[in-house]
Amino acid sequence: MRVKLYGLLDCNNFFVSCERLFRPDLVNQPVIVLGSNDGVVVSRSEEAKKLGVPMGAPFFKVRDIVKENNIALFSSNFELYRDVSDRVMSVLNDELGEVYQYSIDEAFFQFSEKDQISAVSELLRLKQVIEKKVGVPVSLGAGKTMTIAKYASENEKRKSGAAVFYGQSWQELTAEISLNEIWGIGGKTATSMREHGLNTVADLLAAPENFIVREFGVHGSRLCAELSENAAHQPTERKGLQKSIMHTRSFSKTTESLSALEAAVTYHIERASEELRSIGGKAGSLGVQLQTNRYSDWLLQSGRQEIILPTPVSDTRTLLCYALALTKVLYRRGIPYKKAGVVLGRIIPADAVPVCLWEEEESMNDDTQLMSVIDDLNTRWGNDAITFGRVKRGGQLDHDQHRSPCYTTRWNEIRKIKN
DNA sequence: TCTGGGGTCCTAGGACCC
DNA sequence: TCTGGGGTCCTAGGACCC
């Protein structure tokens, strides 16, 4: 009788590990990677963690630690990370036949083994193959549900790199695992659970079911199922297109000007619709968001409004027309805005758009050919080659002065061994 | 001075209908 | 005096994740 298990592969400190692939001098040295605009810390090496750099910390708060300890610093280089990620996934796919990528650095899979020992050795084998063929360190975990697999991989990161928990070995652990270590329990839920006297996984499993449903909804009851080894989540291949595309960015300084917000929204629509076309989709809904600084004490934290489009489109001009109208509706004079963004939702494949029955709806622009010419030009000459913006956008240029070369995806940035 | 961006899913409550 | 109520659809906002 073989045991069916869910496995999870997780790349350790992924962005840092990608940087180290081409900078072996940084192995065993403290390294951090910053998020877009060099705003916050998004990845830390073990050494940087030990020096006290918290995850998600705004850079200005850790600048001193970075300087004093000579921590190596990188801006995010997603082109590189995506390429390394593709290599990891492809090797894993070759080994297992079917994997479900969950994020840029994680993938779930299913397998079965005769016992715990052979399951652990299978995970260790996969670890070895990935590390040899791609070169980034990984951890693996497995259990009877995805939530337990996730816990197993996280927990083992700093130990042997692979762990399997099910049956007795899992049940024995539940009294020691605090709920905030569990996937799906964030800050708010953990606090609320604590207030109800629930601190460990064992506490949660001992609570009456109707209480869980009343206090924590379907989310809570699924968690309970998962933690008692009854699978409530299935790893699913995302069928078809993603559901939404968003494009947002903070301003370096707050702005009260409508035209600045319009310029930003124009830019976001251009980029989001470009991506929409690149995946072959059309959007059935459109949302605009304007936000004040969430760290200031302004009452108005955010305004967001969404509309359903008369018919799904991917033409920048049409989307822009609606987006600017929404921006005007949301805009309030005298409010210091910090962030603007757009969301394209209800995405369907372009060839699945129903044919228009009424002539007048054709007045909506949806010219695929024109858009594809513009996309080509922008790819070739940069995003500002053809724009629909009436105002030059300002204050949004990316800071990424610490970006490493795209070693694996751009010929002119390839690693030189000899001049 | 400087506090990310891109996603998914769930839910409360409003609008509307009969 | 009593001042409907149940159902459905929609969306803004929240929580969480990486």
Coordinates of C-alpha atoms (C1' of nucleotides) in Angstrom, one line a residue:
Chain A
M1 CA 0.0 0.0 0.0
R2 CA 1.6 3.3 -1.1
V3 CA 0.9 6.6 0.5
K4 CA -0.3 9.5 -1.7
L5 CA 1.4 12.7 -0.9
Y6 CA 1.5 16.3 -1.9
G7 CA 4.9 17.8 -2.3
L8 CA 6.2 21.3 -2.4
L9 CA 9.4 22.6 -3.7
D10 CA 10.5 26.0 -2.5
C11 CA 13.6 27.9 -3.6
N12 CA 15.5 29.3 -0.6
N13 CA 15.9 33.1 -0.5
F14 CA 15.2 32.9 -4.2
F15 CA 16.1 36.4 -5.5
V16 CA 19.3 36.4 -3.4
S17 CA 20.2 32.9 -4.7
C18 CA 19.7 34.1 -8.3
E19 CA 22.1 37.0 -7.8
R20 CA 24.6 34.6 -6.3
L21 CA 24.5 32.3 -9.3
F22 CA 26.6 34.9 -11.2
R23 CA 28.4 36.3 -8.2
P24 CA 29.9 33.3 -6.4
D25 CA 32.0 35.7 -4.3
L26 CA 28.7 36.5 -2.5
V27 CA 28.1 33.0 -1.2
N28 CA 28.2 33.0 2.6
Q29 CA 28.1 36.8 2.5
P30 CA 25.2 38.9 3.6
V31 CA 23.0 39.9 0.6
I32 CA 19.6 41.6 0.2
V33 CA 17.4 42.4 -2.8
L34 CA 15.1 45.4 -2.8
G35 CA 11.6 45.7 -4.3
S36 CA 10.6 48.0 -7.2
N37 CA 11.7 51.6 -6.7
D38 CA 14.2 50.2 -4.2
G39 CA 11.5 50.7 -1.6
V40 CA 11.5 47.7 0.6
V41 CA 13.6 44.5 1.3
V42 CA 12.1 41.6 -0.6
S43 CA 14.7 38.9 -0.2
R44 CA 17.5 38.3 2.3
S45 CA 20.3 35.8 2.6
E46 CA 20.6 33.8 5.9
E47 CA 23.5 36.1 6.9
A48 CA 21.4 39.2 6.3
K49 CA 18.6 37.7 8.4
K50 CA 21.0 37.1 11.3
L51 CA 22.2 40.7 11.1
G52 CA 18.6 41.7 11.8
V53 CA 17.3 42.9 8.4
P54 CA 13.5 42.3 8.6
M55 CA 11.5 41.1 5.6
G56 CA 9.5 43.9 4.0
A57 CA 11.4 46.6 5.9
P58 CA 11.5 50.0 4.1
F59 CA 15.0 50.5 2.9
F60 CA 15.6 53.7 4.8
K61 CA 15.0 51.9 8.1
V62 CA 17.8 49.4 7.4
R63 CA 20.3 51.6 5.6
D64 CA 22.5 51.8 8.7
I65 CA 22.7 48.0 9.2
V66 CA 23.5 47.6 5.5
K67 CA 26.3 50.1 5.6
E68 CA 27.8 49.0 8.9
N69 CA 27.9 45.3 7.9
N70 CA 28.8 45.8 4.2
I71 CA 25.7 44.0 3.1
A72 CA 25.6 43.5 -0.7
L73 CA 22.6 45.2 -2.2
F74 CA 20.6 44.5 -5.4
S75 CA 17.6 46.1 -7.1
S76 CA 15.1 43.5 -8.3
N77 CA 16.0 41.9 -11.7
F78 CA 12.8 40.1 -12.6
E79 CA 14.0 39.2 -16.0
L80 CA 16.8 37.2 -14.5
Y81 CA 14.6 35.6 -11.7
R82 CA 11.9 34.6 -14.2
D83 CA 14.5 32.9 -16.3
V84 CA 16.0 31.0 -13.4
S85 CA 12.5 30.1 -12.3
D86 CA 11.7 28.6 -15.7
R87 CA 14.8 26.4 -15.5
V88 CA 13.9 25.1 -12.0
M89 CA 10.3 24.3 -13.2
S90 CA 11.5 22.6 -16.3
V91 CA 13.9 20.3 -14.5
L92 CA 11.2 19.5 -11.9
N93 CA 8.8 18.8 -14.7
D94 CA 11.3 16.4 -16.4
E95 CA 11.7 14.5 -13.1
L96 CA 8.0 14.3 -12.1
G97 CA 5.9 14.6 -15.3
E98 CA 3.5 17.0 -13.8
V99 CA 4.0 20.0 -11.5
Y100 CA 1.9 23.0 -10.5
Q101 CA 3.8 26.2 -10.3
Y102 CA 2.4 28.2 -7.4
S103 CA 4.7 31.3 -7.5
I104 CA 7.9 32.4 -9.1
D105 CA 9.8 30.2 -6.6
E106 CA 7.4 27.4 -5.6
A107 CA 5.7 24.4 -7.1
F108 CA 3.4 21.7 -5.8
F109 CA 3.3 18.2 -7.1
Q110 CA 1.8 14.8 -6.2
F111 CA 3.7 11.5 -5.7
S112 CA 3.3 8.3 -3.8
E113 CA 5.8 6.2 -1.8
K114 CA 5.7 3.1 0.3
D115 CA 6.7 4.9 3.6
Q116 CA 8.0 8.0 5.2
I117 CA 11.7 7.1 4.7
S118 CA 11.4 6.5 1.0
A119 CA 9.4 9.7 0.6
V120 CA 12.1 11.7 2.3
S121 CA 14.8 10.1 0.1
E122 CA 12.7 11.0 -3.0
L123 CA 12.6 14.6 -1.9
L124 CA 16.3 14.6 -1.3
R125 CA 16.9 13.2 -4.7
L126 CA 14.9 16.0 -6.3
K127 CA 16.8 18.5 -4.2
Q128 CA 20.1 17.2 -5.5
V129 CA 19.0 17.2 -9.2
I130 CA 17.7 20.8 -9.0
E131 CA 20.8 22.1 -7.2
K132 CA 23.1 20.3 -9.6
K133 CA 21.3 21.3 -12.9
V134 CA 20.2 24.9 -12.0
G135 CA 22.4 25.8 -9.0
V136 CA 20.0 27.4 -6.6
P137 CA 19.4 25.9 -3.2
V138 CA 15.9 24.4 -2.6
S139 CA 13.8 22.9 0.2
L140 CA 11.1 20.3 -0.2
G141 CA 8.3 19.2 2.0
A142 CA 5.5 16.7 1.8
G143 CA 2.3 15.7 3.6
K144 CA -1.2 14.5 3.0
T145 CA -2.4 18.1 2.2
M146 CA -0.9 21.1 0.5
T147 CA -0.9 23.1 3.8
I148 CA 1.1 20.4 5.6
A149 CA 3.5 20.1 2.6
K150 CA 4.0 23.9 2.8
Y151 CA 4.7 23.7 6.5
A152 CA 7.1 20.8 6.1
S153 CA 9.2 22.7 3.4
E154 CA 9.4 25.9 5.4
N155 CA 10.3 24.2 8.6
E156 CA 13.1 22.2 7.0
K157 CA 14.7 25.1 5.2
R158 CA 17.5 25.5 7.7
K159 CA 17.9 21.7 8.4
S160 CA 18.4 18.9 6.0
G161 CA 16.3 20.5 3.2
A162 CA 13.6 17.8 3.0
A163 CA 10.8 16.7 5.4
V164 CA 7.7 14.5 5.2
F165 CA 5.0 14.6 7.9
Y166 CA 1.9 12.4 7.9
G167 CA -0.1 10.3 10.3
Q168 CA 1.7 10.0 13.7
S169 CA 4.6 12.2 12.8
W170 CA 2.3 15.0 11.9
Q171 CA -0.1 14.5 14.9
E172 CA 2.8 14.6 17.3
L173 CA 3.8 18.0 16.0
T174 CA 0.5 19.8 16.1
A175 CA 0.8 20.8 19.7
E176 CA 4.1 22.5 19.0
I177 CA 3.2 24.5 15.9
S178 CA 1.8 27.9 16.5
L179 CA -1.0 29.0 14.2
N180 CA 0.9 31.9 12.7
E181 CA 3.3 29.5 11.1
I182 CA 0.5 28.1 8.9
W183 CA 0.0 29.0 5.3
G184 CA -3.3 31.0 5.1
I185 CA -3.2 32.4 8.6
G186 CA -2.0 36.0 8.4
G187 CA -1.7 38.6 11.1
K188 CA -5.4 39.4 11.5
T189 CA -6.5 35.9 11.7
A190 CA -3.7 34.8 14.1
T191 CA -4.6 37.7 16.4
S192 CA -8.3 36.8 16.3
M193 CA -7.6 33.1 17.0
R194 CA -5.3 34.0 19.9
E195 CA -8.2 36.1 21.4
H196 CA -10.3 33.0 21.3
G197 CA -7.6 31.1 23.1
L198 CA -6.3 29.2 20.0
N199 CA -2.5 29.2 19.9
T200 CA -1.4 26.0 18.3
V201 CA -2.6 23.7 15.5
A202 CA -3.7 21.2 18.2
D203 CA -5.9 24.0 19.8
L204 CA -7.6 24.7 16.4
L205 CA -8.2 21.0 15.7
A206 CA -9.8 20.6 19.1
A207 CA -12.3 23.4 18.6
P208 CA -15.9 22.6 17.8
E209 CA -16.7 22.8 14.1
N210 CA -19.7 25.1 14.4
F211 CA -17.5 27.6 16.3
I212 CA -14.9 27.6 13.6
V213 CA -17.4 28.1 10.9
R214 CA -19.1 30.9 12.8
E215 CA -15.9 32.8 13.6
F216 CA -13.7 32.1 10.6
G217 CA -16.0 31.1 7.8
V218 CA -15.3 28.7 5.0
H219 CA -11.7 29.7 5.2
G220 CA -11.5 28.4 8.7
S221 CA -13.2 25.2 8.1
R222 CA -10.9 24.5 5.1
L223 CA -7.9 25.2 7.2
C224 CA -9.2 22.7 9.8
A225 CA -9.7 20.1 7.1
E226 CA -6.2 20.6 5.7
L227 CA -4.6 20.4 9.1
S228 CA -6.4 17.2 10.0
E229 CA -5.0 15.7 6.8
N230 CA -8.1 15.9 4.7
A231 CA -7.3 17.7 1.5
A232 CA -9.4 20.8 0.9
H233 CA -7.1 22.3 -1.7
Q234 CA -6.2 20.7 -5.0
P235 CA -3.2 21.9 -7.0
T236 CA -4.8 23.0 -10.2
E237 CA -3.2 24.0 -13.4
R238 CA -4.5 27.4 -14.2
K239 CA -6.7 26.8 -17.1
G240 CA -6.6 29.5 -19.8
L241 CA -5.8 33.1 -19.0
Q242 CA -5.3 34.8 -15.7
K243 CA -8.3 36.6 -14.3
S244 CA -7.0 40.1 -14.0
I245 CA -4.0 42.2 -14.9
M246 CA -3.1 45.2 -12.7
H247 CA -0.6 47.9 -13.1
T248 CA 0.1 50.3 -10.2
R249 CA 2.9 52.4 -8.9
S250 CA 3.5 54.9 -6.1
F251 CA 4.6 58.4 -6.8
S252 CA 7.9 59.5 -5.3
K253 CA 6.0 62.6 -3.9
T254 CA 2.3 62.9 -3.3
T255 CA 0.3 64.9 -5.8
E256 CA -3.0 66.8 -5.7
S257 CA -3.1 67.4 -9.4
L258 CA -5.7 65.8 -11.6
S259 CA -3.5 66.0 -14.7
A260 CA -0.7 64.2 -12.9
L261 CA -3.1 61.4 -12.0
E262 CA -4.4 61.2 -15.5
A263 CA -0.9 60.9 -16.8
A264 CA -0.2 58.1 -14.4
V265 CA -3.4 56.3 -15.3
T266 CA -2.7 56.7 -19.0
Y267 CA 0.7 55.1 -18.5
H268 CA -0.8 52.2 -16.5
I269 CA -3.5 51.6 -19.1
E270 CA -0.8 51.5 -21.8
R271 CA 1.3 48.9 -20.0
A272 CA -1.7 46.8 -18.7
S273 CA -3.4 46.7 -22.1
E274 CA -0.1 45.9 -23.8
E275 CA 0.2 42.9 -21.5
L276 CA -3.4 42.0 -22.1
R277 CA -2.8 41.8 -25.8
S278 CA 0.5 39.9 -25.3
I279 CA -1.5 37.1 -23.6
G280 CA -4.2 37.2 -26.3
G281 CA -6.9 38.4 -24.0
K282 CA -9.7 41.0 -23.9
A283 CA -10.9 42.6 -20.7
G284 CA -14.6 42.7 -19.7
S285 CA -14.1 45.1 -16.8
L286 CA -11.9 48.0 -15.9
G287 CA -11.0 49.4 -12.5
V288 CA -9.1 52.5 -11.4
Q289 CA -7.6 53.0 -8.0
L290 CA -6.3 56.2 -6.4
Q291 CA -4.7 56.0 -3.0
T292 CA -3.3 58.4 -0.4
N293 CA -0.3 57.4 1.6
R294 CA -1.3 54.5 3.8
Y295 CA 1.2 55.6 6.4
S296 CA -0.1 59.1 6.8
D297 CA -3.2 59.9 8.9
W298 CA -5.4 60.9 5.9
L299 CA -8.9 59.5 6.3
L300 CA -9.4 58.7 2.7
Q301 CA -7.1 55.7 2.2
S302 CA -8.2 54.7 -1.2
G303 CA -10.8 55.1 -3.9
R304 CA -11.5 52.3 -6.3
Q305 CA -14.1 52.0 -8.9
E306 CA -14.8 49.3 -11.4
I307 CA -17.1 49.2 -14.4
I308 CA -18.2 46.5 -16.7
L309 CA -17.4 47.2 -20.3
P310 CA -20.2 47.0 -22.9
T311 CA -18.1 44.4 -24.8
P312 CA -14.7 43.0 -24.0
V313 CA -11.8 44.9 -25.6
S314 CA -8.1 45.2 -25.7
D315 CA -7.7 48.5 -27.5
T316 CA -5.7 51.1 -25.5
R317 CA -7.8 54.0 -26.7
T318 CA -11.1 52.5 -25.5
L319 CA -9.7 51.4 -22.2
L320 CA -8.1 54.8 -21.7
C321 CA -11.3 56.6 -22.5
Y322 CA -13.2 54.8 -19.7
A323 CA -10.2 54.9 -17.3
L324 CA -9.9 58.7 -17.5
A325 CA -13.6 59.1 -17.0
L326 CA -13.3 56.9 -13.8
T327 CA -10.3 59.0 -12.7
K328 CA -12.4 62.1 -12.9
V329 CA -15.1 60.5 -10.8
L330 CA -12.7 59.3 -8.1
Y331 CA -10.6 62.5 -8.0
R332 CA -11.1 64.8 -5.0
R333 CA -9.5 68.2 -5.0
G334 CA -7.0 68.8 -2.2
I335 CA -6.2 65.2 -1.4
P336 CA -2.5 64.2 -1.5
Y337 CA -2.5 61.1 -3.7
K338 CA 0.4 58.7 -3.4
K339 CA -0.5 55.9 -5.7
A340 CA -2.5 55.3 -8.8
G341 CA -3.3 52.1 -10.6
V342 CA -5.6 50.2 -13.0
V343 CA -7.0 46.7 -13.1
L344 CA -8.2 44.9 -16.2
G345 CA -10.6 42.2 -15.1
R346 CA -12.9 39.5 -16.5
I347 CA -10.3 38.5 -19.0
I348 CA -11.3 36.2 -21.8
P349 CA -9.5 34.9 -24.8
A350 CA -9.7 37.4 -27.7
D351 CA -11.2 34.8 -30.0
A352 CA -14.0 34.1 -27.6
V353 CA -15.5 37.5 -27.7
P354 CA -19.1 37.3 -28.9
V355 CA -19.8 39.0 -32.2
C356 CA -21.6 42.4 -31.8
L357 CA -25.3 42.3 -32.7
W358 CA -25.9 46.0 -32.8
E359 CA -24.2 48.3 -35.2
E360 CA -23.8 51.2 -32.8
E361 CA -21.5 49.2 -30.4
E362 CA -18.9 49.2 -33.1
S363 CA -18.2 52.8 -32.2
M364 CA -15.9 51.3 -29.5
N365 CA -12.4 51.2 -30.8
D366 CA -10.9 47.7 -31.0
D367 CA -8.3 47.6 -33.7
T368 CA -6.0 44.7 -33.1
Q369 CA -3.8 45.5 -36.1
L370 CA -3.1 49.0 -35.1
M371 CA -2.4 48.0 -31.5
S372 CA 0.0 45.2 -32.6
V373 CA 2.0 47.8 -34.6
I374 CA 2.2 50.0 -31.6
D375 CA 3.3 47.2 -29.3
D376 CA 6.0 46.2 -31.8
L377 CA 7.3 49.8 -31.9
N378 CA 7.3 50.1 -28.1
T379 CA 9.1 46.8 -27.7
R380 CA 11.7 47.9 -30.1
W381 CA 12.2 51.5 -29.1
G382 CA 11.1 51.6 -25.5
N383 CA 7.7 52.2 -23.8
D384 CA 7.7 55.9 -24.6
A385 CA 8.0 55.5 -28.3
I386 CA 4.3 55.6 -28.9
T387 CA 2.1 56.9 -26.1
F388 CA -1.4 58.2 -25.7
G389 CA -0.5 60.5 -22.8
R390 CA -1.1 64.1 -23.2
V391 CA 1.2 65.0 -20.4
K392 CA 4.7 63.9 -19.9
R393 CA 4.6 61.6 -16.9
G394 CA 6.8 62.6 -14.0
G395 CA 8.1 61.3 -10.7
Q396 CA 7.6 57.7 -11.7
L397 CA 10.9 56.7 -13.1
D398 CA 12.1 53.5 -11.6
H399 CA 15.0 53.6 -9.3
D400 CA 17.0 50.5 -9.9
Q401 CA 20.5 51.6 -9.7
H402 CA 21.6 48.3 -8.1
R403 CA 20.2 46.0 -10.8
S404 CA 22.4 43.2 -11.8
P405 CA 22.9 42.4 -15.5
C406 CA 20.3 40.1 -17.2
Y407 CA 23.0 37.5 -17.6
T408 CA 20.8 34.8 -19.2
T409 CA 18.4 36.8 -21.3
R410 CA 20.2 39.7 -23.0
W411 CA 23.2 39.2 -25.3
N412 CA 24.8 42.5 -24.4
E413 CA 24.6 41.7 -20.7
I414 CA 26.1 38.3 -20.9
R415 CA 28.9 37.3 -18.5
K416 CA 32.3 38.0 -20.0
I417 CA 35.0 35.5 -19.1
K418 CA 37.8 37.1 -21.1
N419 CA 38.0 40.4 -23.0
Chain B
dT1 C1' 13.6 63.0 2.4
dC2 C1' 12.6 57.8 1.7
dT3 C1' 7.2 52.7 3.5
dG4 C1' 6.6 47.5 -3.4
dG5 C1' 3.7 45.4 -7.0
dG6 C1' 0.9 41.7 -8.7
dG7 C1' -2.3 38.3 -7.8
dT8 C1' -6.6 35.3 -5.7
dC9 C1' -10.6 34.4 -3.0
dC10 C1' -14.2 35.6 0.3
dT11 C1' -17.9 38.5 2.3
dA12 C1' -21.0 42.2 3.8
dG13 C1' -24.1 45.0 2.3
dG14 C1' -26.5 47.8 -1.3
dA15 C1' -29.5 47.8 -5.3
dC16 C1' -33.1 45.8 -7.4
dC17 C1' -37.0 42.8 -8.3
dC18 C1' -41.3 40.6 -7.4
Chain C
dT1 C1' -51.3 49.7 15.6
dC2 C1' -48.7 47.1 12.3
dT3 C1' -44.8 50.1 8.0
dG4 C1' -42.6 43.5 3.7
dG5 C1' -39.4 40.2 3.0
dG6 C1' -37.0 36.9 0.4
dG7 C1' -34.0 36.2 -3.4
dT8 C1' -30.3 37.4 -6.6
dC9 C1' -26.8 40.0 -8.4
dC10 C1' -23.0 43.0 -8.0
dT11 C1' -19.0 45.3 -6.1
dA12 C1' -15.9 47.6 -2.8
dG13 C1' -13.0 46.2 0.5
dG14 C1' -10.5 43.0 3.3
dA15 C1' -7.3 39.2 4.1
dC16 C1' -3.8 36.7 2.5
dC17 C1' 0.0 35.2 -0.4
dC18 C1' 4.6 35.6 -2.9

